[in-house]
Amino acid sequence: ILNVEQSPQSLHVQEGDSTNFTCSFPSSNFYALHWYRWETAKSPEALFVMTLNGDEKKKGRISATLNTKEGYSYLYIKGSQPEDSATYLCASQHDYKLSFGAGTTVTVRA
Amino acid sequence: DAGVIQSPRHEVTEMGQEVTLRCKPISGHDYLFWYRQTMMRGLELLIYFNNNVPIDDSGMPEDRFSAKMPNASFSTLKIQPSEPRDSAVYFCASRRTEATNEKLFFGSGTQLSVL
């Protein structure tokens, strides 16, 4: 079991503000880093899968960066909207297995 | 494609009863995963299959849990006998082998309550 940690556990953001949060993972035997968005009463949906050190991916107002040498990834939300409210999960992949962090729950206040 | 389909959506049962959770992966996906979501442990991998063969069941909590995949389009997770501590959301997920870093597609989950 890989030790994947996410911080903070939860955060509140004012609509229109930007925010970011962290995922840390063991850098040894690294395969890939996944980000998923999990809305209440729905199933987790993939946002990004990153493999290379220095990778940056973007999807609309959400972007992510990856540092495999030091074992961390940041997820950024620019200009937060109420629909961004969700739990964001990161997962470190080893072989075909993913080990998930506990998630960061984002609540965007209108 | 309808996505990963799980049934039932909710299951309420009494301690000691047998529970069977079902999953239909996305057509063409050759990996299938069973996860359990709890407040204490988050999303934890129970078992995964490749081409219907169980590859790693090290996450299965104990002998009361068993999983099968008789064909490429169907898998079951069985708990017998069930206990209150088994109460959780159970997710099934599938993916392709096209690349090692393919994303997972999750089903809607089964909310299990054991009384």
PDB file of C-alpha atoms in Angstrom:
ATOM      1  CA  ILE A   1       0.000   0.000   0.000  1.00  0.00           C
ATOM      2  CA  LEU A   2       1.481   3.354  -1.054  1.00  0.00           C
ATOM      3  CA  ASN A   3       1.235   6.263   1.352  1.00  0.00           C
ATOM      4  CA  VAL A   4      -0.525   9.006  -0.582  1.00  0.00           C
ATOM      5  CA  GLU A   5      -1.325  12.120   1.385  1.00  0.00           C
ATOM      6  CA  GLN A   6      -3.470  15.075   0.438  1.00  0.00           C
ATOM      7  CA  SER A   7      -3.712  18.458   2.096  1.00  0.00           C
ATOM      8  CA  PRO A   8      -5.676  20.224   3.204  1.00  0.00           C
ATOM      9  CA  GLN A   9      -8.470  17.795   4.020  1.00  0.00           C
ATOM     10  CA  SER A  10     -11.022  20.462   3.177  1.00  0.00           C
ATOM     11  CA  LEU A  11     -11.172  24.085   2.140  1.00  0.00           C
ATOM     12  CA  HIS A  12     -13.729  26.780   1.491  1.00  0.00           C
ATOM     13  CA  VAL A  13     -13.295  29.196  -1.387  1.00  0.00           C
ATOM     14  CA  GLN A  14     -15.209  32.296  -2.319  1.00  0.00           C
ATOM     15  CA  GLU A  15     -16.693  32.220  -5.806  1.00  0.00           C
ATOM     16  CA  GLY A  16     -14.250  33.808  -8.221  1.00  0.00           C
ATOM     17  CA  ASP A  17     -11.183  33.129  -6.091  1.00  0.00           C
ATOM     18  CA  SER A  18      -8.444  30.736  -7.116  1.00  0.00           C
ATOM     19  CA  THR A  19      -7.135  27.929  -4.962  1.00  0.00           C
ATOM     20  CA  ASN A  20      -4.724  25.024  -4.971  1.00  0.00           C
ATOM     21  CA  PHE A  21      -3.991  21.925  -2.946  1.00  0.00           C
ATOM     22  CA  THR A  22      -1.379  19.228  -2.683  1.00  0.00           C
ATOM     23  CA  CYS A  23      -0.871  15.534  -3.172  1.00  0.00           C
ATOM     24  CA  SER A  24       2.325  13.878  -1.956  1.00  0.00           C
ATOM     25  CA  PHE A  25       3.343  10.344  -2.879  1.00  0.00           C
ATOM     26  CA  PRO A  26       6.395   8.077  -2.701  1.00  0.00           C
ATOM     27  CA  SER A  27       8.751   8.998  -5.540  1.00  0.00           C
ATOM     28  CA  SER A  28      10.294   5.530  -5.809  1.00  0.00           C
ATOM     29  CA  ASN A  29       8.883   3.109  -8.407  1.00  0.00           C
ATOM     30  CA  PHE A  30       6.634   5.840  -9.727  1.00  0.00           C
ATOM     31  CA  TYR A  31       4.349   4.984 -12.650  1.00  0.00           C
ATOM     32  CA  ALA A  32       1.735   7.709 -12.904  1.00  0.00           C
ATOM     33  CA  LEU A  33      -0.235  10.203 -10.851  1.00  0.00           C
ATOM     34  CA  HIS A  34      -3.997  10.451 -11.291  1.00  0.00           C
ATOM     35  CA  TRP A  35      -6.449  13.178 -10.254  1.00  0.00           C
ATOM     36  CA  TYR A  36     -10.165  12.440  -9.939  1.00  0.00           C
ATOM     37  CA  ARG A  37     -13.118  14.676  -9.123  1.00  0.00           C
ATOM     38  CA  TRP A  38     -15.824  13.175  -6.960  1.00  0.00           C
ATOM     39  CA  GLU A  39     -19.101  15.006  -6.669  1.00  0.00           C
ATOM     40  CA  THR A  40     -21.614  14.098  -4.009  1.00  0.00           C
ATOM     41  CA  ALA A  41     -23.877  11.178  -4.983  1.00  0.00           C
ATOM     42  CA  LYS A  42     -21.820  10.513  -8.111  1.00  0.00           C
ATOM     43  CA  SER A  43     -18.821   8.365  -8.937  1.00  0.00           C
ATOM     44  CA  PRO A  44     -15.232   9.640  -9.221  1.00  0.00           C
ATOM     45  CA  GLU A  45     -14.337  10.945 -12.672  1.00  0.00           C
ATOM     46  CA  ALA A  46     -10.824  11.225 -14.026  1.00  0.00           C
ATOM     47  CA  LEU A  47      -9.379  14.698 -14.511  1.00  0.00           C
ATOM     48  CA  PHE A  48      -5.756  14.025 -15.350  1.00  0.00           C
ATOM     49  CA  VAL A  49      -3.189  11.282 -15.591  1.00  0.00           C
ATOM     50  CA  MET A  50       0.418  12.450 -15.523  1.00  0.00           C
ATOM     51  CA  THR A  51       3.584  10.446 -15.876  1.00  0.00           C
ATOM     52  CA  LEU A  52       6.588  12.680 -16.540  1.00  0.00           C
ATOM     53  CA  ASN A  53       8.406  14.956 -14.137  1.00  0.00           C
ATOM     54  CA  GLY A  54       7.402  18.511 -14.908  1.00  0.00           C
ATOM     55  CA  ASP A  55       4.145  17.484 -16.582  1.00  0.00           C
ATOM     56  CA  GLU A  56       1.458  20.137 -16.578  1.00  0.00           C
ATOM     57  CA  LYS A  57      -2.111  19.431 -17.650  1.00  0.00           C
ATOM     58  CA  LYS A  58      -5.084  21.725 -18.008  1.00  0.00           C
ATOM     59  CA  LYS A  59      -8.826  21.210 -18.363  1.00  0.00           C
ATOM     60  CA  GLY A  60     -10.779  24.434 -18.461  1.00  0.00           C
ATOM     61  CA  ARG A  61     -10.084  26.314 -15.242  1.00  0.00           C
ATOM     62  CA  ILE A  62      -8.440  23.327 -13.571  1.00  0.00           C
ATOM     63  CA  SER A  63      -4.772  22.484 -14.003  1.00  0.00           C
ATOM     64  CA  ALA A  64      -2.225  20.211 -12.381  1.00  0.00           C
ATOM     65  CA  THR A  65       1.531  19.928 -12.107  1.00  0.00           C
ATOM     66  CA  LEU A  66       3.749  16.997 -11.280  1.00  0.00           C
ATOM     67  CA  ASN A  67       7.125  16.694  -9.548  1.00  0.00           C
ATOM     68  CA  THR A  68       8.160  13.055  -9.503  1.00  0.00           C
ATOM     69  CA  LYS A  69      11.595  13.687  -8.013  1.00  0.00           C
ATOM     70  CA  GLU A  70      10.236  15.135  -4.801  1.00  0.00           C
ATOM     71  CA  GLY A  71       6.931  13.266  -4.945  1.00  0.00           C
ATOM     72  CA  TYR A  72       4.221  15.890  -5.126  1.00  0.00           C
ATOM     73  CA  SER A  73       1.515  17.231  -7.382  1.00  0.00           C
ATOM     74  CA  TYR A  74      -0.541  20.411  -7.188  1.00  0.00           C
ATOM     75  CA  LEU A  75      -4.073  20.893  -8.435  1.00  0.00           C
ATOM     76  CA  TYR A  76      -5.131  24.462  -9.210  1.00  0.00           C
ATOM     77  CA  ILE A  77      -8.617  25.845  -9.677  1.00  0.00           C
ATOM     78  CA  LYS A  78      -8.740  29.278 -11.245  1.00  0.00           C
ATOM     79  CA  GLY A  79     -11.758  31.508 -10.669  1.00  0.00           C
ATOM     80  CA  SER A  80     -13.673  28.937  -8.590  1.00  0.00           C
ATOM     81  CA  GLN A  81     -17.338  28.377  -9.412  1.00  0.00           C
ATOM     82  CA  PRO A  82     -20.022  26.620  -7.321  1.00  0.00           C
ATOM     83  CA  GLU A  83     -19.913  23.669  -9.716  1.00  0.00           C
ATOM     84  CA  ASP A  84     -16.286  23.091  -8.717  1.00  0.00           C
ATOM     85  CA  SER A  85     -17.472  21.983  -5.279  1.00  0.00           C
ATOM     86  CA  ALA A  86     -16.386  18.359  -4.963  1.00  0.00           C
ATOM     87  CA  THR A  87     -13.814  16.085  -3.387  1.00  0.00           C
ATOM     88  CA  TYR A  88     -10.618  15.901  -5.404  1.00  0.00           C
ATOM     89  CA  LEU A  89      -8.771  12.610  -5.125  1.00  0.00           C
ATOM     90  CA  CYS A  90      -5.240  11.913  -6.194  1.00  0.00           C
ATOM     91  CA  ALA A  91      -3.883   8.425  -6.707  1.00  0.00           C
ATOM     92  CA  SER A  92      -0.377   7.134  -7.212  1.00  0.00           C
ATOM     93  CA  GLN A  93      -0.067   4.279  -9.652  1.00  0.00           C
ATOM     94  CA  HIS A  94       2.283   1.357  -9.145  1.00  0.00           C
ATOM     95  CA  ASP A  95       2.044  -1.249 -11.854  1.00  0.00           C
ATOM     96  CA  TYR A  96      -1.716  -1.432 -12.502  1.00  0.00           C
ATOM     97  CA  LYS A  97      -2.730  -0.600  -8.945  1.00  0.00           C
ATOM     98  CA  LEU A  98      -3.803   2.826  -7.786  1.00  0.00           C
ATOM     99  CA  SER A  99      -3.448   3.942  -4.171  1.00  0.00           C
ATOM    100  CA  PHE A 100      -5.726   6.838  -3.367  1.00  0.00           C
ATOM    101  CA  GLY A 101      -5.300   9.707  -0.972  1.00  0.00           C
ATOM    102  CA  ALA A 102      -8.128  10.693   1.370  1.00  0.00           C
ATOM    103  CA  GLY A 103      -9.068  13.629  -0.841  1.00  0.00           C
ATOM    104  CA  THR A 104      -9.436  17.383  -0.524  1.00  0.00           C
ATOM    105  CA  THR A 105     -13.045  18.527  -0.260  1.00  0.00           C
ATOM    106  CA  VAL A 106     -13.571  21.900  -1.895  1.00  0.00           C
ATOM    107  CA  THR A 107     -16.635  23.998  -1.135  1.00  0.00           C
ATOM    108  CA  VAL A 108     -17.158  27.081  -3.259  1.00  0.00           C
ATOM    109  CA  ARG A 109     -19.321  29.741  -1.606  1.00  0.00           C
ATOM    110  CA  ALA A 110     -21.399  31.960  -3.831  1.00  0.00           C
TER     111      ALA A 110
ATOM    112  CA  ASP B   1     -21.381   3.352 -23.877  1.00  0.00           C
ATOM    113  CA  ALA B   2     -23.357   3.112 -20.644  1.00  0.00           C
ATOM    114  CA  GLY B   3     -20.257   3.189 -18.493  1.00  0.00           C
ATOM    115  CA  VAL B   4     -19.500   0.842 -15.621  1.00  0.00           C
ATOM    116  CA  ILE B   5     -22.779  -0.499 -14.260  1.00  0.00           C
ATOM    117  CA  GLN B   6     -23.160  -1.610 -10.673  1.00  0.00           C
ATOM    118  CA  SER B   7     -26.112  -3.137  -8.898  1.00  0.00           C
ATOM    119  CA  PRO B   8     -27.780  -2.726  -6.572  1.00  0.00           C
ATOM    120  CA  ARG B   9     -27.348   0.986  -5.812  1.00  0.00           C
ATOM    121  CA  HIS B  10     -28.309   0.428  -2.199  1.00  0.00           C
ATOM    122  CA  GLU B  11     -28.352  -2.724  -0.117  1.00  0.00           C
ATOM    123  CA  VAL B  12     -29.582  -3.009   3.441  1.00  0.00           C
ATOM    124  CA  THR B  13     -29.171  -6.355   5.108  1.00  0.00           C
ATOM    125  CA  GLU B  14     -28.925  -7.935   8.508  1.00  0.00           C
ATOM    126  CA  MET B  15     -25.762  -9.191  10.070  1.00  0.00           C
ATOM    127  CA  GLY B  16     -25.011 -12.751   9.033  1.00  0.00           C
ATOM    128  CA  GLN B  17     -26.718 -12.552   5.670  1.00  0.00           C
ATOM    129  CA  GLU B  18     -24.966 -13.104   2.355  1.00  0.00           C
ATOM    130  CA  VAL B  19     -24.521 -10.032   0.164  1.00  0.00           C
ATOM    131  CA  THR B  20     -23.693 -10.085  -3.544  1.00  0.00           C
ATOM    132  CA  LEU B  21     -22.626  -6.967  -5.390  1.00  0.00           C
ATOM    133  CA  ARG B  22     -22.545  -6.939  -9.176  1.00  0.00           C
ATOM    134  CA  CYS B  23     -20.552  -5.094 -11.785  1.00  0.00           C
ATOM    135  CA  LYS B  24     -20.558  -4.833 -15.569  1.00  0.00           C
ATOM    136  CA  PRO B  25     -17.388  -3.161 -16.865  1.00  0.00           C
ATOM    137  CA  ILE B  26     -17.155  -1.038 -19.978  1.00  0.00           C
ATOM    138  CA  SER B  27     -16.982  -3.194 -23.078  1.00  0.00           C
ATOM    139  CA  GLY B  28     -13.395  -3.667 -24.212  1.00  0.00           C
ATOM    140  CA  HIS B  29     -11.896  -2.920 -20.815  1.00  0.00           C
ATOM    141  CA  ASP B  30      -9.724  -5.797 -19.671  1.00  0.00           C
ATOM    142  CA  TYR B  31      -8.971  -4.621 -16.133  1.00  0.00           C
ATOM    143  CA  LEU B  32     -11.605  -4.600 -13.409  1.00  0.00           C
ATOM    144  CA  PHE B  33     -11.113  -3.290  -9.893  1.00  0.00           C
ATOM    145  CA  TRP B  34     -13.206  -3.493  -6.710  1.00  0.00           C
ATOM    146  CA  TYR B  35     -12.742  -0.639  -4.230  1.00  0.00           C
ATOM    147  CA  ARG B  36     -14.300   0.070  -0.846  1.00  0.00           C
ATOM    148  CA  GLN B  37     -14.866   3.586   0.443  1.00  0.00           C
ATOM    149  CA  THR B  38     -15.046   4.217   4.182  1.00  0.00           C
ATOM    150  CA  MET B  39     -14.601   7.314   6.291  1.00  0.00           C
ATOM    151  CA  MET B  40     -11.703   5.776   8.171  1.00  0.00           C
ATOM    152  CA  ARG B  41      -9.695   4.322   5.282  1.00  0.00           C
ATOM    153  CA  GLY B  42     -10.817   6.248   2.226  1.00  0.00           C
ATOM    154  CA  LEU B  43     -10.799   4.400  -1.102  1.00  0.00           C
ATOM    155  CA  GLU B  44      -9.030   1.087  -0.672  1.00  0.00           C
ATOM    156  CA  LEU B  45      -8.414  -1.508  -3.355  1.00  0.00           C
ATOM    157  CA  LEU B  46      -9.868  -4.910  -2.556  1.00  0.00           C
ATOM    158  CA  ILE B  47      -9.036  -6.951  -5.650  1.00  0.00           C
ATOM    159  CA  TYR B  48      -8.413  -6.545  -9.348  1.00  0.00           C
ATOM    160  CA  PHE B  49      -8.755  -8.750 -12.406  1.00  0.00           C
ATOM    161  CA  ASN B  50      -7.043  -8.791 -15.773  1.00  0.00           C
ATOM    162  CA  ASN B  51      -8.754 -10.687 -18.574  1.00  0.00           C
ATOM    163  CA  ASN B  52     -11.092 -12.225 -15.989  1.00  0.00           C
ATOM    164  CA  VAL B  53      -8.214 -13.586 -13.901  1.00  0.00           C
ATOM    165  CA  PRO B  54      -7.715 -12.324 -10.328  1.00  0.00           C
ATOM    166  CA  ILE B  55      -4.279 -10.708 -10.176  1.00  0.00           C
ATOM    167  CA  ASP B  56      -4.058  -9.250  -6.700  1.00  0.00           C
ATOM    168  CA  ASP B  57      -6.498  -9.918  -3.872  1.00  0.00           C
ATOM    169  CA  SER B  58      -4.225  -8.723  -1.075  1.00  0.00           C
ATOM    170  CA  GLY B  59      -6.718  -6.016  -0.195  1.00  0.00           C
ATOM    171  CA  MET B  60      -9.567  -8.410   0.515  1.00  0.00           C
ATOM    172  CA  PRO B  61     -10.135  -7.974   4.241  1.00  0.00           C
ATOM    173  CA  GLU B  62     -10.808 -11.569   5.194  1.00  0.00           C
ATOM    174  CA  ASP B  63     -12.168 -14.903   4.061  1.00  0.00           C
ATOM    175  CA  ARG B  64     -15.721 -13.642   4.270  1.00  0.00           C
ATOM    176  CA  PHE B  65     -15.031 -11.682   1.089  1.00  0.00           C
ATOM    177  CA  SER B  66     -14.781 -13.327  -2.310  1.00  0.00           C
ATOM    178  CA  ALA B  67     -14.849 -12.029  -5.880  1.00  0.00           C
ATOM    179  CA  LYS B  68     -15.344 -13.684  -9.228  1.00  0.00           C
ATOM    180  CA  MET B  69     -15.254 -12.673 -12.843  1.00  0.00           C
ATOM    181  CA  PRO B  70     -16.780 -15.503 -14.882  1.00  0.00           C
ATOM    182  CA  ASN B  71     -16.579 -13.545 -18.138  1.00  0.00           C
ATOM    183  CA  ALA B  72     -15.403 -10.230 -19.550  1.00  0.00           C
ATOM    184  CA  SER B  73     -18.693  -8.478 -18.904  1.00  0.00           C
ATOM    185  CA  PHE B  74     -19.558  -9.482 -15.350  1.00  0.00           C
ATOM    186  CA  SER B  75     -18.027  -9.590 -11.896  1.00  0.00           C
ATOM    187  CA  THR B  76     -19.381 -10.194  -8.418  1.00  0.00           C
ATOM    188  CA  LEU B  77     -18.173  -9.336  -4.948  1.00  0.00           C
ATOM    189  CA  LYS B  78     -19.680 -11.523  -2.257  1.00  0.00           C
ATOM    190  CA  ILE B  79     -19.657 -11.109   1.499  1.00  0.00           C
ATOM    191  CA  GLN B  80     -20.713 -14.124   3.533  1.00  0.00           C
ATOM    192  CA  PRO B  81     -21.548 -13.712   6.350  1.00  0.00           C
ATOM    193  CA  SER B  82     -21.885  -9.946   6.408  1.00  0.00           C
ATOM    194  CA  GLU B  83     -21.025  -7.868   9.495  1.00  0.00           C
ATOM    195  CA  PRO B  84     -21.884  -4.278  10.471  1.00  0.00           C
ATOM    196  CA  ARG B  85     -18.251  -3.211   9.900  1.00  0.00           C
ATOM    197  CA  ASP B  86     -18.667  -4.130   6.230  1.00  0.00           C
ATOM    198  CA  SER B  87     -20.977  -1.133   5.819  1.00  0.00           C
ATOM    199  CA  ALA B  88     -19.402   1.089   3.159  1.00  0.00           C
ATOM    200  CA  VAL B  89     -19.706   2.178  -0.452  1.00  0.00           C
ATOM    201  CA  TYR B  90     -18.299  -0.434  -2.813  1.00  0.00           C
ATOM    202  CA  PHE B  91     -17.081   0.787  -6.199  1.00  0.00           C
ATOM    203  CA  CYS B  92     -16.261  -1.161  -9.287  1.00  0.00           C
ATOM    204  CA  ALA B  93     -13.947   0.395 -11.870  1.00  0.00           C
ATOM    205  CA  SER B  94     -12.538  -0.687 -15.211  1.00  0.00           C
ATOM    206  CA  ARG B  95      -9.834   0.384 -17.632  1.00  0.00           C
ATOM    207  CA  ARG B  96      -8.089  -0.626 -20.832  1.00  0.00           C
ATOM    208  CA  THR B  97      -4.562  -1.904 -21.283  1.00  0.00           C
ATOM    209  CA  GLU B  98      -3.761   0.487 -24.132  1.00  0.00           C
ATOM    210  CA  ALA B  99      -1.232   2.235 -21.945  1.00  0.00           C
ATOM    211  CA  THR B 100      -0.095   1.639 -18.409  1.00  0.00           C
ATOM    212  CA  ASN B 101      -1.367   5.070 -17.375  1.00  0.00           C
ATOM    213  CA  GLU B 102      -4.919   4.760 -18.599  1.00  0.00           C
ATOM    214  CA  LYS B 103      -7.520   6.347 -16.348  1.00  0.00           C
ATOM    215  CA  LEU B 104     -10.072   4.394 -14.351  1.00  0.00           C
ATOM    216  CA  PHE B 105     -13.793   4.559 -15.054  1.00  0.00           C
ATOM    217  CA  PHE B 106     -15.881   4.100 -11.923  1.00  0.00           C
ATOM    218  CA  GLY B 107     -19.370   2.769 -11.498  1.00  0.00           C
ATOM    219  CA  SER B 108     -21.916   4.590  -9.385  1.00  0.00           C
ATOM    220  CA  GLY B 109     -21.176   2.403  -6.373  1.00  0.00           C
ATOM    221  CA  THR B 110     -23.235   0.221  -4.068  1.00  0.00           C
ATOM    222  CA  GLN B 111     -24.080   1.685  -0.676  1.00  0.00           C
ATOM    223  CA  LEU B 112     -24.080  -1.298   1.699  1.00  0.00           C
ATOM    224  CA  SER B 113     -25.578  -1.090   5.161  1.00  0.00           C
ATOM    225  CA  VAL B 114     -25.321  -4.119   7.430  1.00  0.00           C
ATOM    226  CA  LEU B 115     -27.544  -3.823  10.492  1.00  0.00           C
TER     227      LEU B 115
END
